[in-house]
PDB file of C-alpha atoms in Angstrom:
ATOM      1  CA  UNK K1416     108.778 -61.350-177.278  1.00  0.00           C
ATOM      2  CA  UNK K1417     109.219 -64.572-179.233  1.00  0.00           C
ATOM      3  CA  UNK K1418     108.412 -64.429-182.933  1.00  0.00           C
ATOM      4  CA  UNK K1419     107.081 -61.046-182.972  1.00  0.00           C
ATOM      5  CA  UNK K1420     109.330 -58.166-184.116  1.00  0.00           C
ATOM      6  CA  UNK K1421     110.668 -55.740-181.524  1.00  0.00           C
ATOM      7  CA  UNK K1422     108.730 -52.452-181.524  1.00  0.00           C
ATOM      8  CA  UNK K1423     112.058 -50.764-181.966  1.00  0.00           C
ATOM      9  CA  UNK K1424     112.836 -52.588-185.158  1.00  0.00           C
ATOM     10  CA  UNK K1425     109.313 -52.109-186.347  1.00  0.00           C
ATOM     11  CA  UNK K1426     110.033 -48.423-186.067  1.00  0.00           C
ATOM     12  CA  UNK K1427     113.307 -48.865-187.894  1.00  0.00           C
ATOM     13  CA  UNK K1428     111.524 -50.599-190.805  1.00  0.00           C
ATOM     14  CA  UNK K1429     108.983 -47.767-191.078  1.00  0.00           C
ATOM     15  CA  UNK K1430     111.717 -45.065-191.002  1.00  0.00           C
ATOM     16  CA  UNK K1431     113.728 -46.914-193.712  1.00  0.00           C
ATOM     17  CA  UNK K1432     110.757 -47.695-195.986  1.00  0.00           C
ATOM     18  CA  UNK K1433     108.918 -44.311-195.872  1.00  0.00           C
ATOM     19  CA  UNK K1434     109.596 -40.693-196.925  1.00  0.00           C
ATOM     20  CA  UNK K1435     106.448 -39.095-195.443  1.00  0.00           C
ATOM     21  CA  UNK K1436     105.758 -37.883-191.947  1.00  0.00           C
ATOM     22  CA  UNK K1437     106.287 -41.461-190.533  1.00  0.00           C
ATOM     23  CA  UNK K1438     109.920 -41.341-191.544  1.00  0.00           C
ATOM     24  CA  UNK K1439     110.330 -38.082-189.528  1.00  0.00           C
ATOM     25  CA  UNK K1440     108.515 -39.434-186.612  1.00  0.00           C
ATOM     26  CA  UNK K1441     110.274 -42.760-186.758  1.00  0.00           C
ATOM     27  CA  UNK K1442     113.734 -41.072-187.035  1.00  0.00           C
ATOM     28  CA  UNK K1443     112.912 -39.020-183.869  1.00  0.00           C
ATOM     29  CA  UNK K1444     111.926 -42.210-181.920  1.00  0.00           C
ATOM     30  CA  UNK K1445     114.970 -43.913-182.760  1.00  0.00           C
ATOM     31  CA  UNK K1446     117.177 -40.902-181.929  1.00  0.00           C
ATOM     32  CA  UNK K1447     115.512 -40.152-178.739  1.00  0.00           C
ATOM     33  CA  UNK K1448     114.411 -43.761-177.635  1.00  0.00           C
ATOM     34  CA  UNK K1449     115.869 -43.641-174.224  1.00  0.00           C
ATOM     35  CA  UNK K1450     114.114 -40.324-173.277  1.00  0.00           C
ATOM     36  CA  UNK K1451     110.929 -40.501-175.556  1.00  0.00           C
ATOM     37  CA  UNK K1452     108.691 -40.427-172.478  1.00  0.00           C
ATOM     38  CA  UNK K1453     109.899 -36.903-171.625  1.00  0.00           C
ATOM     39  CA  UNK K1454     108.542 -35.463-174.750  1.00  0.00           C
ATOM     40  CA  UNK K1455     104.920 -34.421-175.077  1.00  0.00           C
ATOM     41  CA  UNK K1456     103.113 -35.228-178.389  1.00  0.00           C
ATOM     42  CA  UNK K1457     102.980 -31.304-179.153  1.00  0.00           C
ATOM     43  CA  UNK K1458     106.872 -31.203-178.644  1.00  0.00           C
ATOM     44  CA  UNK K1459     107.593 -34.211-180.922  1.00  0.00           C
ATOM     45  CA  UNK K1460     105.168 -32.767-183.538  1.00  0.00           C
ATOM     46  CA  UNK K1461     107.142 -29.561-183.512  1.00  0.00           C
ATOM     47  CA  UNK K1462     110.580 -31.118-183.651  1.00  0.00           C
ATOM     48  CA  UNK K1463     109.450 -33.370-186.411  1.00  0.00           C
ATOM     49  CA  UNK K1464     107.721 -30.760-188.430  1.00  0.00           C
ATOM     50  CA  UNK K1465     104.568 -32.916-188.151  1.00  0.00           C
ATOM     51  CA  UNK K1466     101.197 -32.570-186.332  1.00  0.00           C
ATOM     52  CA  UNK K1467      99.702 -34.262-183.368  1.00  0.00           C
ATOM     53  CA  UNK K1468      97.133 -36.128-185.637  1.00  0.00           C
ATOM     54  CA  UNK K1469     100.310 -37.603-187.711  1.00  0.00           C
ATOM     55  CA  UNK K1470     101.741 -38.777-184.519  1.00  0.00           C
ATOM     56  CA  UNK K1471      98.579 -40.427-183.449  1.00  0.00           C
ATOM     57  CA  UNK K1472      98.399 -42.044-186.822  1.00  0.00           C
ATOM     58  CA  UNK K1473     102.006 -43.288-186.613  1.00  0.00           C
ATOM     59  CA  UNK K1474     101.105 -45.313-183.359  1.00  0.00           C
ATOM     60  CA  UNK K1475      97.750 -46.379-184.909  1.00  0.00           C
ATOM     61  CA  UNK K1476      99.680 -47.564-188.018  1.00  0.00           C
ATOM     62  CA  UNK K1477     101.643 -49.767-185.575  1.00  0.00           C
ATOM     63  CA  UNK K1478      98.627 -51.234-184.100  1.00  0.00           C
ATOM     64  CA  UNK K1479      98.145 -49.150-180.928  1.00  0.00           C
ATOM     65  CA  UNK K1480      94.916 -47.158-180.005  1.00  0.00           C
ATOM     66  CA  UNK K1481      96.775 -43.930-179.848  1.00  0.00           C
ATOM     67  CA  UNK K1482     100.219 -42.398-178.871  1.00  0.00           C
ATOM     68  CA  UNK K1483      99.840 -42.943-174.927  1.00  0.00           C
ATOM     69  CA  UNK K1484      99.647 -46.778-175.758  1.00  0.00           C
ATOM     70  CA  UNK K1485     102.608 -46.687-178.126  1.00  0.00           C
ATOM     71  CA  UNK K1486     104.765 -45.019-175.642  1.00  0.00           C
ATOM     72  CA  UNK K1487     103.730 -47.433-172.732  1.00  0.00           C
ATOM     73  CA  UNK K1488     104.949 -50.463-174.960  1.00  0.00           C
ATOM     74  CA  UNK K1489     107.916 -48.798-176.442  1.00  0.00           C
ATOM     75  CA  UNK K1490     109.191 -47.660-173.068  1.00  0.00           C
ATOM     76  CA  UNK K1491     108.407 -51.115-171.611  1.00  0.00           C
ATOM     77  CA  UNK K1492     110.467 -52.601-174.481  1.00  0.00           C
ATOM     78  CA  UNK K1493     113.168 -50.180-173.659  1.00  0.00           C
ATOM     79  CA  UNK K1494     113.115 -50.898-170.098  1.00  0.00           C
ATOM     80  CA  UNK K1495     113.366 -54.507-170.477  1.00  0.00           C
ATOM     81  CA  UNK K1496     116.238 -54.338-172.729  1.00  0.00           C
ATOM     82  CA  UNK K1497     118.091 -52.226-170.328  1.00  0.00           C
ATOM     83  CA  UNK K1498     117.213 -54.596-167.413  1.00  0.00           C
ATOM     84  CA  UNK K1499     118.161 -57.717-169.256  1.00  0.00           C
ATOM     85  CA  UNK K1500     121.824 -56.400-170.062  1.00  0.00           C
ATOM     86  CA  UNK K1501     124.602 -58.132-168.114  1.00  0.00           C
ATOM     87  CA  UNK K1502     126.047 -56.307-165.371  1.00  0.00           C
ATOM     88  CA  UNK K1503     129.383 -57.744-166.524  1.00  0.00           C
ATOM     89  CA  UNK K1504     131.125 -55.215-168.986  1.00  0.00           C
ATOM     90  CA  UNK K1505     131.619 -57.682-171.966  1.00  0.00           C
ATOM     91  CA  UNK K1506     134.915 -55.558-173.116  1.00  0.00           C
ATOM     92  CA  UNK K1507     136.518 -56.264-169.739  1.00  0.00           C
ATOM     93  CA  UNK K1508     134.842 -58.906-168.090  1.00  0.00           C
ATOM     94  CA  UNK K1509     137.602 -59.053-165.314  1.00  0.00           C
ATOM     95  CA  UNK K1510     140.482 -57.079-163.980  1.00  0.00           C
ATOM     96  CA  UNK K1511     144.091 -57.853-163.029  1.00  0.00           C
ATOM     97  CA  UNK K1512     143.323 -58.138-159.212  1.00  0.00           C
ATOM     98  CA  UNK K1513     140.198 -60.202-159.490  1.00  0.00           C
ATOM     99  CA  UNK K1514     140.198 -63.567-157.862  1.00  0.00           C
ATOM    100  CA  UNK K1515     139.941 -66.826-160.063  1.00  0.00           C
ATOM    101  CA  UNK K1516     136.313 -67.289-158.657  1.00  0.00           C
ATOM    102  CA  UNK K1517     135.291 -63.832-159.795  1.00  0.00           C
ATOM    103  CA  UNK K1518     136.812 -64.322-163.388  1.00  0.00           C
ATOM    104  CA  UNK K1519     135.125 -67.539-163.674  1.00  0.00           C
ATOM    105  CA  UNK K1520     131.801 -66.165-162.323  1.00  0.00           C
ATOM    106  CA  UNK K1521     132.000 -63.093-164.658  1.00  0.00           C
ATOM    107  CA  UNK K1522     132.846 -65.074-167.819  1.00  0.00           C
ATOM    108  CA  UNK K1523     130.039 -67.467-166.843  1.00  0.00           C
ATOM    109  CA  UNK K1524     127.555 -64.699-166.458  1.00  0.00           C
ATOM    110  CA  UNK K1525     128.644 -62.975-169.767  1.00  0.00           C
ATOM    111  CA  UNK K1526     128.145 -66.345-171.673  1.00  0.00           C
ATOM    112  CA  UNK K1527     124.696 -67.076-170.103  1.00  0.00           C
ATOM    113  CA  UNK K1528     123.782 -63.336-170.769  1.00  0.00           C
ATOM    114  CA  UNK K1529     124.837 -63.648-174.336  1.00  0.00           C
ATOM    115  CA  UNK K1530     122.885 -66.927-174.822  1.00  0.00           C
ATOM    116  CA  UNK K1531     119.652 -65.379-173.189  1.00  0.00           C
ATOM    117  CA  UNK K1532     120.077 -62.321-175.289  1.00  0.00           C
ATOM    118  CA  UNK K1533     120.321 -64.308-178.514  1.00  0.00           C
ATOM    119  CA  UNK K1534     117.350 -66.400-177.569  1.00  0.00           C
ATOM    120  CA  UNK K1535     115.428 -63.352-176.905  1.00  0.00           C
ATOM    121  CA  UNK K1536     116.121 -61.739-180.363  1.00  0.00           C
ATOM    122  CA  UNK K1537     116.185 -64.990-182.387  1.00  0.00           C
ATOM    123  CA  UNK K1538     113.807 -64.522-185.226  1.00  0.00           C
ATOM    124  CA  UNK K1539     111.957 -67.990-185.262  1.00  0.00           C
ATOM    125  CA  UNK K1540     110.525 -67.683-188.813  1.00  0.00           C
ATOM    126  CA  UNK K1541     114.134 -67.064-190.264  1.00  0.00           C
ATOM    127  CA  UNK K1542     115.531 -70.041-188.344  1.00  0.00           C
ATOM    128  CA  UNK K1543     112.748 -72.337-189.658  1.00  0.00           C
ATOM    129  CA  UNK K1544     113.502 -71.089-193.191  1.00  0.00           C
ATOM    130  CA  UNK K1545     117.250 -71.770-192.545  1.00  0.00           C
ATOM    131  CA  UNK K1546     116.592 -75.179-191.182  1.00  0.00           C
ATOM    132  CA  UNK K1547     114.221 -76.216-194.156  1.00  0.00           C
ATOM    133  CA  UNK K1548     117.025 -75.006-196.797  1.00  0.00           C
ATOM    134  CA  UNK K1549     119.659 -76.974-194.976  1.00  0.00           C
ATOM    135  CA  UNK K1550     117.441 -80.104-194.890  1.00  0.00           C
ATOM    136  CA  UNK K1551     116.653 -79.813-198.695  1.00  0.00           C
ATOM    137  CA  UNK K1552     120.156 -79.099-199.430  1.00  0.00           C
ATOM    138  CA  UNK K1553     122.344 -82.222-200.707  1.00  0.00           C
ATOM    139  CA  UNK K1554     125.636 -80.384-200.097  1.00  0.00           C
ATOM    140  CA  UNK K1555     126.249 -77.199-197.911  1.00  0.00           C
ATOM    141  CA  UNK K1556     129.092 -74.998-198.915  1.00  0.00           C
ATOM    142  CA  UNK K1557     130.028 -72.313-196.473  1.00  0.00           C
ATOM    143  CA  UNK K1558     131.854 -69.063-197.426  1.00  0.00           C
ATOM    144  CA  UNK K1559     133.329 -66.498-195.193  1.00  0.00           C
ATOM    145  CA  UNK K1560     136.363 -64.190-194.499  1.00  0.00           C
ATOM    146  CA  UNK K1561     138.797 -64.497-191.776  1.00  0.00           C
ATOM    147  CA  UNK K1562     138.266 -64.810-188.714  1.00  0.00           C
ATOM    148  CA  UNK K1563     134.893 -66.278-189.528  1.00  0.00           C
ATOM    149  CA  UNK K1564     136.535 -69.333-191.694  1.00  0.00           C
ATOM    150  CA  UNK K1565     137.115 -70.850-188.435  1.00  0.00           C
ATOM    151  CA  UNK K1566     133.667 -70.839-187.389  1.00  0.00           C
ATOM    152  CA  UNK K1567     132.389 -72.016-191.007  1.00  0.00           C
ATOM    153  CA  UNK K1568     134.689 -74.888-190.401  1.00  0.00           C
ATOM    154  CA  UNK K1569     133.221 -75.667-186.924  1.00  0.00           C
ATOM    155  CA  UNK K1570     129.596 -75.555-188.434  1.00  0.00           C
ATOM    156  CA  UNK K1571     130.622 -77.792-191.350  1.00  0.00           C
ATOM    157  CA  UNK K1572     132.002 -80.345-188.824  1.00  0.00           C
ATOM    158  CA  UNK K1573     128.655 -80.222-187.025  1.00  0.00           C
ATOM    159  CA  UNK K1574     126.610 -80.600-190.201  1.00  0.00           C
ATOM    160  CA  UNK K1575     128.930 -83.615-191.244  1.00  0.00           C
ATOM    161  CA  UNK K1576     128.151 -85.307-187.633  1.00  0.00           C
ATOM    162  CA  UNK K1577     124.604 -85.319-188.490  1.00  0.00           C
ATOM    163  CA  UNK K1578     125.027 -86.797-192.172  1.00  0.00           C
ATOM    164  CA  UNK K1579     124.997 -83.536-194.220  1.00  0.00           C
ATOM    165  CA  UNK K1580     127.792 -83.043-196.876  1.00  0.00           C
ATOM    166  CA  UNK K1581     129.381 -79.734-195.977  1.00  0.00           C
ATOM    167  CA  UNK K1582     132.652 -77.858-196.736  1.00  0.00           C
ATOM    168  CA  UNK K1583     134.129 -74.322-196.560  1.00  0.00           C
ATOM    169  CA  UNK K1584     134.300 -72.854-200.073  1.00  0.00           C
ATOM    170  CA  UNK K1585     137.516 -71.859-201.645  1.00  0.00           C
ATOM    171  CA  UNK K1586     138.472 -68.387-201.281  1.00  0.00           C
ATOM    172  CA  UNK K1587     139.757 -68.169-204.932  1.00  0.00           C
TER     173      UNK K1587
END
């Protein structure tokens, strides 16, 4: 999806920033996102206390020709997200009886899936802005709370290796 904001996130934005019928429709979409295709436009209108034209306008507000086009795109995104998730349980990537090879494979798969997921969700505009700010800064101070202080120190070391002055800020 690259630089474009995910449709799910666009619906979140609408829900947070509106108080009209778009808010009710957006909240319903977010709540029922996994089962959205099972609802008719009339059922959604009834549950959200809106009208069928309001739901069509919601889809058009997002740049779609109508509700069906929106649903098609939204569900494609939803299915794509489900399909892209790792089959390895990130909370328990291996079990007591697993072989060394299984453990190594699962940890590798989990790390690769994490990197791919990060890449897919990366907001490139924000990345470019962060790079510009770091380039223009004479000194970079990183602040954080444990356990993230360690990550801040690692980041500072990387900045120092490319010639930037960087340090973790004092807690006091």
